[in-house]
Structures are given as structure tokens and as C-alpha cells.
Coordinates of C-alpha atoms in Angstrom, one line a residue:
Chain A
X41 CA 0.8 -28.0 -5.3
X42 CA 3.9 -25.9 -4.6
X43 CA 6.5 -27.0 -2.2
X44 CA 6.8 -25.4 1.2
X45 CA 10.1 -23.6 1.7
X46 CA 12.0 -23.8 5.0
X47 CA 15.1 -22.3 6.4
X48 CA 17.6 -24.8 7.8
X49 CA 20.9 -22.8 8.0
X50 CA 22.1 -19.3 8.9
X51 CA 25.3 -17.4 8.5
X52 CA 26.0 -13.8 9.3
X53 CA 29.0 -11.6 9.6
X54 CA 28.4 -8.0 10.5
X55 CA 29.5 -5.1 12.6
X56 CA 28.1 -7.0 15.5
X57 CA 30.2 -10.1 15.2
X58 CA 30.8 -13.1 13.1
X59 CA 27.9 -15.4 14.0
X60 CA 24.1 -15.0 14.0
X61 CA 24.1 -15.5 17.7
X62 CA 26.5 -12.7 18.3
X63 CA 24.4 -10.4 16.1
X64 CA 21.2 -11.3 17.9
X65 CA 22.6 -10.9 21.4
X66 CA 24.2 -7.5 20.6
X67 CA 21.1 -6.3 18.8
X68 CA 18.8 -7.2 21.7
X69 CA 21.2 -5.6 24.1
X70 CA 20.7 -2.3 22.2
X71 CA 24.4 -2.1 21.2
X72 CA 25.7 -0.6 18.1
X73 CA 28.5 -1.9 15.9
X74 CA 29.0 1.5 14.2
X75 CA 32.3 3.0 15.0
X76 CA 34.6 5.7 13.8
X77 CA 36.6 4.0 10.9
X78 CA 40.2 4.9 11.1
X79 CA 40.8 4.1 7.4
X80 CA 38.2 6.7 6.5
X81 CA 39.4 9.2 9.0
X82 CA 42.9 8.9 7.7
X83 CA 41.6 9.9 4.2
X84 CA 40.3 13.2 5.5
X85 CA 36.6 12.3 5.0
X86 CA 33.8 14.0 6.8
X87 CA 31.6 10.9 7.1
X88 CA 33.7 8.4 8.9
X89 CA 31.2 6.4 11.0
X90 CA 30.6 2.9 9.7
X91 CA 29.9 -0.7 10.4
X92 CA 32.9 -2.9 9.7
X93 CA 33.4 -6.7 10.0
X94 CA 36.3 -6.4 12.4
X95 CA 37.6 -9.9 12.0
X96 CA 38.6 -9.3 8.4
X97 CA 41.5 -6.8 8.1
X98 CA 40.9 -4.2 5.4
X99 CA 44.2 -5.1 3.7
X100 CA 43.2 -8.8 3.4
X101 CA 43.5 -9.9 -0.3
X102 CA 40.2 -11.0 -1.9
X103 CA 38.5 -9.8 1.3
X104 CA 35.1 -9.6 -0.4
X105 CA 35.4 -13.3 -1.4
X106 CA 36.4 -14.3 2.1
X107 CA 33.4 -12.4 3.6
X108 CA 30.9 -14.2 1.4
X109 CA 32.5 -17.6 1.8
X110 CA 32.5 -17.4 5.7
X111 CA 28.8 -16.6 5.8
X112 CA 28.0 -19.3 3.2
X113 CA 30.1 -21.9 5.0
X114 CA 28.4 -21.2 8.3
X115 CA 24.9 -21.5 6.9
X116 CA 25.8 -24.7 5.0
X117 CA 27.4 -26.2 8.2
X118 CA 24.4 -25.5 10.3
X119 CA 22.1 -27.1 7.7
X120 CA 24.6 -29.9 7.3
X121 CA 24.3 -29.6 3.5
X122 CA 26.9 -30.0 0.9
X123 CA 27.1 -27.0 -1.5
X124 CA 27.0 -29.4 -4.4
X125 CA 23.5 -30.3 -3.4
X126 CA 22.2 -26.7 -3.4
X127 CA 21.8 -23.9 -6.0
X128 CA 23.2 -20.4 -5.3
X129 CA 21.1 -17.3 -5.5
X130 CA 23.5 -14.6 -4.3
X131 CA 24.3 -10.9 -4.5
X132 CA 27.8 -9.6 -4.0
X133 CA 26.8 -6.0 -4.5
X134 CA 28.9 -3.6 -6.5
X135 CA 32.6 -3.7 -7.4
X136 CA 34.6 -2.7 -4.4
X137 CA 37.8 -0.6 -4.3
X138 CA 40.4 -1.7 -1.8
X139 CA 42.9 1.0 -0.6
X140 CA 46.4 -0.2 -1.2
X141 CA 49.8 1.6 -1.1
X142 CA 49.5 1.8 -4.9
X143 CA 46.0 3.4 -4.7
X144 CA 42.6 2.0 -5.0
X145 CA 42.5 -1.6 -6.3
X146 CA 39.3 -2.8 -8.0
X147 CA 37.7 -6.0 -6.8
X148 CA 35.0 -7.2 -9.1
X149 CA 31.7 -8.1 -7.4
X150 CA 31.5 -11.1 -9.7
X151 CA 34.6 -12.6 -8.2
X152 CA 32.8 -13.4 -5.0
X153 CA 29.8 -14.8 -6.8
X154 CA 32.0 -16.9 -9.1
X155 CA 34.1 -18.3 -6.2
X156 CA 30.9 -19.5 -4.5
X157 CA 29.2 -20.6 -7.7
X158 CA 32.0 -23.0 -8.6
X159 CA 31.0 -25.3 -5.8
X160 CA 27.3 -25.1 -6.1
X161 CA 24.7 -26.9 -8.3
X162 CA 22.6 -25.1 -10.8
X163 CA 20.7 -22.7 -10.6
X164 CA 23.4 -20.1 -9.9
X165 CA 22.1 -16.6 -10.2
X166 CA 23.7 -13.3 -9.2
X167 CA 21.1 -10.7 -8.1
X168 CA 21.6 -7.0 -8.7
X169 CA 18.8 -4.8 -7.4
X170 CA 20.8 -2.5 -5.2
X171 CA 19.8 -2.5 -1.5
X172 CA 16.9 -4.8 -2.2
X173 CA 19.3 -7.5 -3.5
X174 CA 19.6 -9.7 -0.4
X175 CA 15.8 -9.9 0.1
X176 CA 15.3 -10.4 -3.6
X177 CA 17.8 -13.3 -3.6
X178 CA 15.8 -15.0 -0.9
X179 CA 12.6 -14.5 -2.9
X180 CA 14.1 -15.9 -6.1
X181 CA 15.3 -18.9 -4.2
X182 CA 11.9 -19.4 -2.7
X183 CA 10.3 -19.3 -6.1
X184 CA 12.7 -21.9 -7.5
X185 CA 12.1 -24.3 -4.6
X186 CA 8.4 -23.9 -4.6
X187 CA 8.2 -24.7 -8.3
X188 CA 10.4 -27.8 -7.8
X189 CA 13.2 -26.4 -10.0
X190 CA 15.5 -26.7 -7.0
X191 CA 15.3 -28.7 -3.8
X192 CA 17.7 -26.5 -1.9
X193 CA 19.5 -23.1 -2.4
X194 CA 22.0 -21.1 -0.5
X195 CA 20.6 -17.5 -0.7
X196 CA 21.7 -14.2 0.5
X197 CA 24.6 -11.9 -0.1
X198 CA 27.7 -10.0 0.9
X199 CA 28.9 -6.4 0.4
X200 CA 32.2 -4.6 1.1
X201 CA 31.5 -1.0 0.2
X202 CA 32.9 0.5 3.4
X203 CA 35.8 2.1 1.5
X204 CA 37.0 5.7 0.8
X205 CA 35.5 5.6 -2.7
X206 CA 31.9 4.8 -1.7
X207 CA 32.1 6.8 1.5
X208 CA 32.9 9.9 -0.6
X209 CA 30.4 9.0 -3.3
X210 CA 27.5 8.5 -0.9
X211 CA 28.6 11.7 0.9
X212 CA 28.4 13.6 -2.5
X213 CA 24.8 12.3 -2.8
X214 CA 24.0 13.5 0.7
X215 CA 22.9 9.9 1.7
X216 CA 25.3 9.2 4.6
X217 CA 25.4 10.8 8.0
X218 CA 28.3 13.2 8.1
X219 CA 30.3 13.5 11.3
X220 CA 29.1 15.9 14.1
X221 CA 31.9 17.2 16.3
X222 CA 31.8 15.6 19.8
X223 CA 29.1 13.1 18.9
X224 CA 29.6 9.4 19.5
X225 CA 29.9 7.8 16.0
X226 CA 27.6 5.0 17.2
X227 CA 24.8 7.6 17.1
X228 CA 25.3 8.5 13.4
X229 CA 22.4 6.5 12.0
X230 CA 19.0 7.2 13.6
X231 CA 16.2 5.4 11.7
X232 CA 12.8 7.1 12.0
X233 CA 14.2 9.6 14.5
X234 CA 13.4 13.3 14.0
X235 CA 17.1 14.0 14.1
X236 CA 18.1 11.5 11.4
X237 CA 20.5 12.7 8.8
X238 CA 21.4 9.7 6.7
X239 CA 22.7 6.2 6.9
X240 CA 26.1 4.8 8.2
X241 CA 27.8 2.9 5.5
X242 CA 28.5 -0.7 6.5
X243 CA 29.5 -4.1 5.2
X244 CA 28.5 -7.7 6.0
X245 CA 27.2 -10.9 4.7
X246 CA 24.1 -12.9 5.4
X247 CA 23.5 -16.4 4.1
X248 CA 20.4 -18.7 4.5
X249 CA 19.9 -22.3 3.4
X250 CA 16.5 -22.6 2.0
X251 CA 15.1 -26.0 1.0
X252 CA 11.8 -27.7 0.4
X253 CA 10.2 -28.9 3.6
X254 CA 10.1 -32.5 2.3
X255 CA 13.8 -32.4 1.5
X256 CA 14.6 -31.0 5.0
X257 CA 12.4 -33.6 6.7
X258 CA 14.0 -36.4 4.7
X259 CA 17.4 -35.2 5.9
X260 CA 16.3 -34.7 9.4
X261 CA 17.3 -31.1 9.3
X262 CA 16.0 -28.7 11.9
X263 CA 13.4 -26.3 10.5
X264 CA 14.3 -22.8 11.8
X265 CA 11.6 -20.9 9.9
X266 CA 9.4 -21.1 6.8
X267 CA 9.3 -18.6 4.0
X268 CA 5.6 -18.1 3.2
X269 CA 5.5 -15.0 1.1
X270 CA 7.5 -12.8 -1.2
X271 CA 6.7 -9.7 -3.2
X272 CA 8.6 -7.3 -5.3
X273 CA 7.8 -4.1 -7.2
X274 CA 9.4 -1.2 -9.0
X275 CA 8.8 2.4 -8.0
X276 CA 9.1 3.7 -11.6
X277 CA 9.2 7.1 -10.0
X278 CA 12.7 8.6 -9.7
X279 CA 16.2 7.2 -9.8
X280 CA 17.2 8.8 -6.5
X281 CA 14.2 8.9 -4.3
X282 CA 11.0 7.0 -3.6
X283 CA 7.6 8.5 -4.1
X284 CA 6.7 10.4 -0.8
X285 CA 3.7 8.3 -0.2
X286 CA 5.7 5.0 -0.5
X287 CA 3.4 3.8 -3.3
X288 CA 6.0 1.4 -4.8
X289 CA 6.8 0.0 -1.3
X290 CA 3.1 -0.4 -0.6
X291 CA 2.6 -2.4 -3.8
X292 CA 5.5 -4.6 -2.8
X293 CA 4.2 -5.3 0.7
X294 CA 0.7 -6.1 -0.6
X295 CA 2.2 -8.5 -3.2
X296 CA 4.1 -10.3 -0.4
X297 CA 0.9 -10.6 1.6
X298 CA -1.0 -11.9 -1.4
X299 CA 1.7 -14.4 -2.1
X300 CA 1.5 -15.7 1.5
X301 CA -2.3 -15.7 1.4
X302 CA -2.3 -13.6 4.6
X303 CA -4.3 -10.6 5.7
X304 CA -2.2 -7.7 7.1
X305 CA -3.3 -8.4 10.6
X306 CA -1.5 -11.8 10.4
X307 CA 1.9 -9.9 10.4
X308 CA 2.9 -9.4 14.0
X309 CA 6.3 -7.9 13.5
X310 CA 8.1 -5.9 10.8
X311 CA 11.8 -5.5 10.0
X312 CA 11.9 -2.2 8.3
X313 CA 14.4 -1.1 5.7
X314 CA 14.8 2.0 7.8
X315 CA 18.1 3.5 6.7
X316 CA 17.8 6.8 8.5
X317 CA 17.5 9.0 5.4
X318 CA 14.9 11.8 5.5
X319 CA 12.9 10.8 2.5
X320 CA 13.3 7.1 2.7
X321 CA 12.1 6.6 6.2
X322 CA 9.0 8.8 5.7
X323 CA 8.0 7.0 2.6
X324 CA 8.4 3.6 4.2
X325 CA 6.4 4.6 7.3
X326 CA 3.7 5.9 5.0
X327 CA 3.6 2.6 3.1
X328 CA 3.5 0.5 6.4
X329 CA 0.7 2.6 7.8
X330 CA -1.4 2.2 4.7
X331 CA -0.9 -1.5 4.6
X332 CA -1.1 -2.3 8.3
X333 CA -3.1 0.6 9.7
X334 CA -2.1 2.5 12.9
X335 CA -0.3 1.7 15.0
X336 CA 0.2 -1.6 13.2
X337 CA 2.7 -4.3 14.2
X338 CA 5.9 -3.5 16.1
X339 CA 8.6 -2.2 13.7
X340 CA 12.3 -2.5 14.1
X341 CA 15.2 -1.2 11.9
X342 CA 18.5 -2.8 12.7
X343 CA 20.5 -0.2 10.7
X344 CA 21.0 2.1 13.7
X345 CA 23.1 -0.7 15.1
X346 CA 24.6 -2.3 12.0
X347 CA 24.8 0.5 9.6
X348 CA 23.6 -0.1 6.0
X349 CA 25.3 -3.2 4.5
X350 CA 23.7 -2.3 1.1
X351 CA 23.2 -5.5 -1.0
X352 CA 23.8 -7.7 2.0
X353 CA 21.4 -5.9 4.3
X354 CA 18.2 -7.9 3.4
X355 CA 20.0 -11.2 4.0
X356 CA 21.4 -10.1 7.3
X357 CA 18.0 -8.8 8.4
X358 CA 16.3 -12.1 7.3
X359 CA 18.7 -13.9 9.7
X360 CA 17.6 -11.5 12.5
X361 CA 14.0 -12.2 11.7
X362 CA 14.5 -16.0 11.9
X363 CA 16.2 -15.6 15.3
X364 CA 13.4 -13.3 16.4
X365 CA 10.8 -16.0 15.5
X366 CA 12.8 -18.6 17.4
X367 CA 13.3 -16.4 20.5
X368 CA 9.8 -14.9 20.3
X369 CA 11.4 -11.5 20.8
X370 CA 12.1 -8.4 18.6
X371 CA 15.2 -6.3 18.8
X372 CA 15.0 -2.5 19.2
X373 CA 15.7 0.3 16.7
X374 CA 19.0 1.5 18.2
X375 CA 19.4 5.3 18.3
X376 CA 15.7 6.0 17.9
X377 CA 15.0 8.3 20.9
X378 CA 12.6 10.9 19.4
X379 CA 10.4 9.2 16.8
X380 CA 9.5 11.5 13.9
X381 CA 5.7 12.2 13.9
X382 CA 5.9 11.8 10.2
X383 CA 7.2 8.2 10.8
X384 CA 4.5 7.3 13.3
X385 CA 4.6 3.5 13.8
X386 CA 4.8 1.1 16.7
X387 CA 8.5 1.5 17.0
X388 CA 10.4 -1.0 19.2
X389 CA 12.5 1.2 21.5
X390 CA 13.7 -1.6 23.7
X391 CA 14.0 -5.3 23.0
X392 CA 10.4 -6.7 23.4
X393 CA 9.1 -10.1 24.2
X394 CA 6.6 -10.8 21.4
X395 CA 4.7 -13.9 20.6
X396 CA 4.7 -13.9 16.9
X397 CA 4.0 -16.4 14.1
X398 CA 4.8 -14.2 11.1
X399 CA 7.4 -11.4 10.5
X400 CA 7.7 -9.3 7.4
X401 CA 11.1 -8.0 6.3
X402 CA 11.4 -5.3 3.6
X403 CA 14.2 -3.8 1.5
X404 CA 13.9 -0.8 -0.8
X405 CA 16.7 -0.2 -3.2
X406 CA 18.1 3.0 -4.7
X407 CA 16.7 3.1 -8.2
X408 CA 13.2 2.0 -7.1
X409 CA 13.5 -1.8 -6.7
X410 CA 11.6 -3.1 -3.7
X411 CA 11.4 -6.6 -2.1
X412 CA 9.6 -8.0 0.9
X413 CA 9.7 -11.4 2.5
X414 CA 7.3 -13.0 5.0
X415 CA 8.7 -15.7 7.4
X416 CA 6.7 -18.0 9.7
X417 CA 8.0 -19.5 12.9
X418 CA 9.6 -22.9 12.4
X419 CA 8.4 -26.0 14.3
X420 CA 11.8 -27.0 15.6
X421 CA 13.5 -24.3 17.7
X422 CA 17.0 -25.7 17.6
Chain B
X276 CA 8.2 -18.0 -25.2
X277 CA 8.4 -16.6 -28.7
X278 CA 11.1 -14.1 -29.6
X279 CA 9.0 -11.2 -31.0
X280 CA 11.5 -8.3 -31.1
X281 CA 15.2 -7.9 -31.0
X282 CA 17.8 -5.2 -31.5
X283 CA 21.4 -4.4 -31.0
X284 CA 23.0 -1.0 -30.5
X285 CA 26.7 -0.2 -30.7
X286 CA 26.7 3.4 -31.9
X287 CA 26.0 6.3 -29.7
X288 CA 25.4 8.5 -32.8
X289 CA 22.1 6.7 -33.2
X290 CA 21.1 7.6 -29.6
X291 CA 22.2 11.2 -30.1
X292 CA 20.0 11.5 -33.1
X293 CA 17.0 10.8 -30.9
X294 CA 16.9 14.0 -28.8
X295 CA 14.4 12.8 -26.2
X296 CA 16.2 9.5 -25.7
X297 CA 19.6 11.2 -25.6
X298 CA 18.5 13.7 -22.9
X299 CA 17.3 10.7 -20.9
X300 CA 20.5 8.6 -21.1
X301 CA 23.3 11.0 -21.7
X302 CA 24.4 11.1 -18.0
X303 CA 24.7 7.3 -17.9
X304 CA 27.8 5.2 -18.8
X305 CA 28.2 3.5 -22.1
X306 CA 26.8 0.0 -21.3
X307 CA 23.6 1.5 -19.8
X308 CA 23.2 3.9 -22.8
X309 CA 23.6 1.1 -25.3
X310 CA 21.3 -1.3 -23.4
X311 CA 18.6 1.3 -23.3
X312 CA 19.2 2.3 -26.9
X313 CA 18.5 -1.3 -27.9
X314 CA 15.5 -1.6 -25.5
X315 CA 14.0 1.5 -27.0
X316 CA 13.6 -0.3 -30.3
X317 CA 12.2 -3.4 -28.7
X318 CA 9.6 -2.3 -26.1
X319 CA 7.3 -0.6 -28.7
X320 CA 6.8 -4.0 -30.3
X321 CA 5.4 -5.4 -27.1
X322 CA 1.7 -5.2 -26.6
X323 CA 1.8 -4.1 -22.9
X324 CA 5.3 -3.0 -22.0
X325 CA 4.1 -1.4 -18.8
X326 CA 3.3 -4.9 -17.4
X327 CA 6.0 -6.9 -19.2
X328 CA 8.7 -8.6 -17.1
X329 CA 12.0 -6.8 -17.4
X330 CA 15.3 -8.6 -16.8
X331 CA 18.3 -6.4 -16.9
X332 CA 21.9 -7.6 -17.0
X333 CA 24.6 -5.7 -15.2
X334 CA 27.7 -5.1 -17.3
X335 CA 30.6 -7.5 -16.7
X336 CA 32.9 -4.5 -17.4
X337 CA 31.1 -1.5 -15.9
X338 CA 32.3 2.0 -15.0
X339 CA 33.4 4.7 -17.3
X340 CA 36.5 6.8 -18.1
X341 CA 35.0 9.5 -15.8
X342 CA 34.5 7.1 -13.0
X343 CA 38.0 5.7 -13.4
X344 CA 39.4 9.2 -13.3
X345 CA 37.4 9.8 -10.1
X346 CA 38.8 6.6 -8.6
X347 CA 42.3 7.7 -9.4
X348 CA 41.8 11.0 -7.7
X349 CA 40.1 9.4 -4.7
X350 CA 43.1 7.0 -4.4
X351 CA 45.6 9.9 -4.5
X352 CA 43.6 12.1 -2.1
X353 CA 43.0 9.2 0.3
X354 CA 46.8 8.6 0.5
X355 CA 47.4 12.3 1.3
X356 CA 44.5 12.6 3.8
X357 CA 42.7 15.2 1.7
X358 CA 39.8 13.3 0.3
X359 CA 37.3 15.4 2.2
X360 CA 38.2 18.3 -0.1
X361 CA 37.7 16.5 -3.3
X362 CA 34.7 17.7 -5.3
X363 CA 32.8 15.0 -7.0
X364 CA 30.3 15.2 -9.8
X365 CA 27.4 13.2 -8.4
X366 CA 26.5 12.1 -12.0
X367 CA 29.6 10.0 -12.1
X368 CA 28.5 8.0 -9.1
X369 CA 25.8 6.6 -11.4
X370 CA 28.5 4.9 -13.4
X371 CA 29.2 2.6 -10.5
X372 CA 25.6 1.4 -10.2
X373 CA 24.6 -2.0 -11.6
X374 CA 20.8 -1.7 -11.7
X375 CA 20.6 1.6 -13.5
X376 CA 19.2 0.3 -16.9
X377 CA 16.4 -1.5 -15.1
X378 CA 15.5 1.5 -13.0
X379 CA 15.6 3.8 -16.0
X380 CA 13.5 1.5 -18.2
X381 CA 11.0 1.0 -15.5
X382 CA 10.7 4.7 -15.1
X383 CA 10.3 5.3 -18.9
X384 CA 7.7 2.6 -19.3
X385 CA 5.9 3.2 -16.0
X386 CA 6.5 -0.5 -15.6
X387 CA 4.6 -2.3 -12.9
X388 CA 5.6 -5.8 -13.9
X389 CA 8.2 -8.1 -12.5
X390 CA 11.6 -6.5 -12.7
X391 CA 14.9 -8.1 -11.9
X392 CA 18.5 -7.1 -12.2
X393 CA 21.0 -9.9 -12.7
X394 CA 24.6 -9.3 -11.7
X395 CA 27.9 -9.0 -13.5
X396 CA 29.0 -12.6 -13.4
X397 CA 29.6 -14.2 -16.8
X398 CA 26.8 -16.2 -18.3
X399 CA 23.9 -14.5 -16.5
X400 CA 22.3 -13.8 -19.8
X401 CA 21.3 -17.4 -20.1
X402 CA 19.9 -17.4 -16.6
X403 CA 17.7 -14.5 -17.7
X404 CA 16.3 -16.7 -20.5
X405 CA 15.7 -19.5 -18.0
X406 CA 13.9 -17.1 -15.7
X407 CA 11.5 -16.0 -18.5
X408 CA 10.8 -19.7 -19.3
X409 CA 10.1 -20.4 -15.6
X410 CA 7.7 -17.5 -15.2
X411 CA 4.3 -17.0 -16.7
X412 CA 4.5 -13.4 -17.7
X413 CA 2.6 -12.6 -20.9
X414 CA 5.6 -10.7 -22.2
X415 CA 9.2 -10.2 -21.2
X416 CA 12.1 -8.0 -22.1
X417 CA 15.8 -8.8 -21.6
X418 CA 18.3 -6.0 -22.0
X419 CA 22.1 -5.9 -21.6
X420 CA 24.9 -3.6 -22.3
X421 CA 28.6 -3.9 -21.8
X422 CA 32.0 -2.4 -22.7
X423 CA 34.1 -4.2 -25.3
X424 CA 36.5 -5.3 -22.5
X425 CA 38.1 -4.2 -19.3
X426 CA 40.4 -1.7 -21.2
X427 CA 37.9 -0.8 -23.9
X428 CA 35.8 1.9 -22.4
X429 CA 35.4 3.6 -25.7
X430 CA 33.3 0.8 -27.4
X431 CA 30.5 -1.5 -26.4
X432 CA 27.4 -3.3 -27.4
X433 CA 23.8 -3.2 -26.2
X434 CA 21.2 -5.9 -26.9
X435 CA 17.5 -6.2 -26.2
X436 CA 15.2 -9.1 -26.8
X437 CA 11.4 -9.1 -26.5
X438 CA 9.5 -12.3 -25.8
X439 CA 5.8 -13.1 -25.7
X440 CA 3.9 -16.1 -24.5
X441 CA 1.6 -16.1 -27.5
X442 CA 2.8 -17.0 -31.0
X443 CA 4.0 -14.0 -33.0
X444 CA 6.4 -13.5 -35.8
X445 CA 9.8 -11.8 -35.9
X446 CA 11.0 -10.8 -39.4
X447 CA 8.5 -13.2 -41.0
X448 CA 9.3 -16.2 -39.0
X449 CA 8.5 -17.7 -35.6
X450 CA 11.2 -18.4 -33.1
X451 CA 10.1 -20.2 -30.0
X452 CA 12.5 -20.8 -27.1
X453 CA 11.6 -24.2 -25.6
X454 CA 14.4 -24.9 -23.1
X455 CA 17.8 -24.0 -21.7
X456 CA 19.8 -27.1 -21.0
X457 CA 23.0 -27.5 -19.1
X458 CA 25.7 -30.0 -18.5
X459 CA 28.7 -29.5 -16.3
X460 CA 31.7 -28.5 -18.4
X461 CA 34.2 -26.0 -16.9
X462 CA 35.7 -23.6 -19.4
X463 CA 37.5 -20.3 -19.6
X464 CA 35.2 -17.4 -20.4
X465 CA 35.4 -13.9 -22.0
X466 CA 32.9 -12.1 -19.8
X467 CA 30.4 -9.9 -21.5
X468 CA 26.7 -9.2 -20.6
X469 CA 25.7 -8.6 -24.2
X470 CA 28.1 -10.3 -26.7
X471 CA 26.6 -13.8 -26.2
X472 CA 23.0 -12.6 -26.8
X473 CA 24.1 -10.7 -30.0
X474 CA 25.8 -13.9 -31.3
X475 CA 22.6 -15.8 -30.6
X476 CA 20.5 -13.3 -32.6
X477 CA 22.9 -13.6 -35.5
X478 CA 22.8 -17.4 -35.4
X479 CA 19.0 -17.4 -35.2
X480 CA 18.7 -15.5 -38.5
X481 CA 20.3 -18.5 -40.2
X482 CA 18.7 -21.2 -38.2
X483 CA 16.7 -23.7 -40.4
X484 CA 13.0 -24.3 -39.9
X485 CA 12.1 -27.0 -37.4
X486 CA 13.8 -27.9 -34.1
X487 CA 17.0 -26.0 -33.7
X488 CA 19.7 -26.1 -31.0
X489 CA 22.1 -23.3 -30.2
X490 CA 25.1 -24.4 -28.3
X491 CA 26.4 -21.4 -26.4
X492 CA 30.1 -20.9 -27.2
X493 CA 32.0 -22.0 -24.1
X494 CA 33.7 -18.5 -23.8
X495 CA 30.2 -16.9 -23.6
X496 CA 28.9 -19.3 -21.0
X497 CA 29.3 -19.1 -17.2
X498 CA 32.5 -21.1 -17.1
X499 CA 30.8 -24.0 -15.3
X500 CA 28.2 -25.5 -17.7
X501 CA 27.9 -26.3 -21.4
X502 CA 24.7 -24.5 -22.2
X503 CA 22.3 -25.4 -25.1
X504 CA 19.2 -23.5 -26.1
X505 CA 16.4 -25.5 -27.7
X506 CA 14.3 -23.6 -30.2
X507 CA 11.5 -24.3 -32.6
X508 CA 11.8 -22.2 -35.8
X509 CA 9.0 -21.8 -38.3

């Protein structure tokens, strides 16, 4: 008999504030945290809209470590759990390059992981599956707790790629939304919209404390949600794009449902990966339609409001899903005004009251790694 | 899990000699090339590589000379406000990616099994072996590649290990991994995704028949635990 896995702590720093509550309130109000980034504008870049964590100045030394630590500390504090009593399954994305007067200074992704790992119990695993990393970290932690190899884990991730190097690199790949003269930068990323033209680069950190239900009950911890299913897959199709029919994503979603022992109709809300790229959104919509039928459950992408926090995105979005289950509400897809007929889904255009027991959150990484998580409403709505 | 195939690769000439493989990997950076070069000699020895679990380790010292050159130019252009005019070879962006070996191998094998990339922190190689022991996949493949050091982008090492749940021989003997054990023991490390696995393979060749323990050198661990691998050799 495998252990039930519950969520007892949340931490989130994003373009919409430094707490899960701030993130939730701003999302439901339909506000965007994507802004013109002066440090990118000053470099002469043509894609300068991004989602920054405003409370952390860009010149702060070891900024990537501080970002991860703040999210981790918040989640552990809410759970009232000592890090030494929990494993760490974490992603800190790619090496980042901080602009200094001497040029770009390399900050190793592993520095953040190691700084956190030093205070955690085993297992300590650093996940690296691109944009699927945050969701994958949560799935790996779930597996460890279910099997009894860990009683509690801090899981999630952080990413600080909102820098001139990555902004220019993603622009070279045609993945980010380039600036349009006269347009509000908050409109740069338009998931599933017919006018979408790429994602807005962002940064952030999301942290969740996962533990066995028995462990949480013994401690008297409030159960915010339960993780009931996880699935992953590999596209094995192309390094730079998903198959147009979303076959790899579909396989991932079906594996998550099978793991949860749920039929598709049991999923009442979906947090989509929804980055706002032409091919990615179409493939994802195709996969969702094939799994859930049409119109299927209400679908939200938060990336119009947050930008794409890359490795951290899945963890931030899992935080949003937990809060949605608690509030029985789903946030809108900001900037989605003209849904693309090729992305036909039940899009949430305004925050919607929604009685829901299960929500599915998916992340699809560049290179073809896919991950999906299914969360169930907790029984204590603290 | 039985170790059923293993290979190391430190010479790009070997990869260049295989035209099809070289065409596939030539645009990647050295750690990814060497990891895939080693994996190319291991996966044919698995019975069903399309469904094997694949665990890929990100290099502790990634990048490439071309990427570093690009970074220098980005830094200079950023200071002068002319970055928007800088032309970038998109291929070099691949050299910043940490899950590339996993993606490429999945593509080459049409792999539909469990795939996971582990990050660039020291000692994640041993976490990969733990993961295989925890799971129930019939076969698994661990691959890693790294530069020789942060300032040694001209040299590196790739390693691949193939495992199977059922008893099979490697070079006339059976090597069964039973457990990965840990005790807290902080230590300084020399980060490398692949060097520790290569040293393990060398030690395994000389291991006596019967129960055998391999104590991971502290410098090749994660800096937090003393790690011991328990094997049964026959």
C-alpha cells in the first residue's frame, strides 16, 4: 500500500509578488507582471518584455541562491517543518549570467541547489528537464514519498534566466515575443491567442512541501491539497519542437491519469503549459482535446501574466493550482482575447468560480520532456 | 540491477570515425558528444532500448569555447547598448542546455520509457544509481559527459552504463548492484558528472568475486555524504 502524498507548505516568488497569496490575487484580478525590463532595454535588445522578481535587485550577489532560498523558507515555514526532516527534489534551471560592470558573470545553477541541499536530509536530487523540471521535481518527490523512501520533501525550483544572454539567445531561436512599437509590454505573451508570437522570458521560484498524509496528520499540519497522479513522457520527435499532434504530451497526460486511477472526466480544471508560441500551444491544445474531448475542462495558462519562468514554471503553477482548489476558483489566461480556432478549448477568459476536486497541471520542456501532475482538493482549507 | 554494458569515451576521433553518429552530434558541445559516444556503445547491448529507463546527467562544467566567446561578445555589446545587432549562431545556444543528451538519445532510440535529466550538482551520478534501484524498469541506461574542468574545455570524458533487472554477464562476470548507502560526512568535492562513474568501472574490473563494496572517493561524492555502493560480483 503506497502512502498518500499531501501538500502542507507553499512558497512563491514571481513577477506578481513574493507570496502565494499575492500571486493568486493578482492572477485572479487579471493583472500582468510582465513589464518592460530596463536592463534589457539598455542593452539594445528587441525583446525586452519580461517577468522579474522586483524585490530582488538584479545586481544582488548570488541572486539565484537568494531566490530559491526565499521560496523554500516560505514553504517550510508554512508547513512548520525543519529542512533537516525533509529531502530536497529541486531544479535551479540553467547557469545564469549576471550583468556586472566587468561583463557577464557566470552563476552556476548548481550553487543554488547545493546551498539548499546542505540543510536538507537525503534524498537530494537536482532535476534538469528544461521547462518540465518544476513539475518533474514534484513528481519525483511524490514517488519517493509514496514508496516510503522519504516521509517529506521540499520540491520545486527556481530560475533566473531573465538576462541579456538568454534574452538574446531565445530571440535568436525565435521563441520570445519581440517588442511591437507602441504596444504595452504586458501584452507581449498571449497564450492560445490567434495573435501570439512567443513567450515573455521570466524568472521566479516555487516551492511545495510534500509529505505522507500520515506524517502530516501526526504533526497536525494543515493539508492544503493531495498529489494523486504524475506522468511523464518524452516526445522523441525533434529537439526544438513538439509533434504537431501533441502525441508526446498526450502520452504524458494519459500516464498521469492512469497513475491517479482517474478517468479524464474527473479532471475539472487544467493548468496548461501555454507559453504563447505558435507550435507549442497548437500541439498542447491538440493533446488536451484528444484526452479530454471538446470542450473539455476549463483551461488556464498563467504565462500571459507571469511570463515563462522556465525550470521554475511548473512549481509556480502547482502553487496556483493548490490555491485554486482551496478557493474553488480558476484564474484567467491573461491576454487571451481572440482564441485561436486551432487551439479550441474551454479557455478561462475571466476568473471563474469553479467547484473542482481535481486539477491537472502540465509542463512541456524544450527537447521533448513532458510532465503532468494531478492534484486533489485538501480537506483542510487553511 | 545487473550491470550489463559499460563504456567510456574521451576521444572525439572515435566519434568522427562513425559518420552517422558524428553528423548527429557534431553541433553539440563536448560533454554531450562524449556522453552520447559512450551511450552509442552501450544501448545496442540492451534488449529493448526503446523502453529502457534513461537517466542523463548534466555536466558540472558545461558550455563550450564557442558559447564562452558568445558570452564575452554579449557582455561587451550589452555594455554598449548594441546587443540587438549581435548575430548569434543558434547552434551555440544548444551548448547552454543541460538536458540535450537525454533529448538526443530519446530521439535516436525512439525511447518511450522513463527519461530523467539530473542536474549539474556534484554527486548526482550516485542519485542516478539510486533511482534505478528504486524503480522497476526492466532495463536502464545512465549516461554522463563532462569537461575535464572549468578551464579545460578542450578535454572531457563520457561514460555510459547499461543495467538490467535479469541476470546477465558483462565481460564474463556478473556484477549486481544491491544498494547505495549513505552516511553524513561533509567533504570538499571536485565536481564532474562522469569521472566518478569511470573510476567505479575501473574498480569493478578488479573487484573480487562475492560481496564487494565500493566507497566513493569523497571528492567524487556530493560533498554531504559518504557514499558506499554494495555489489555482488560473480
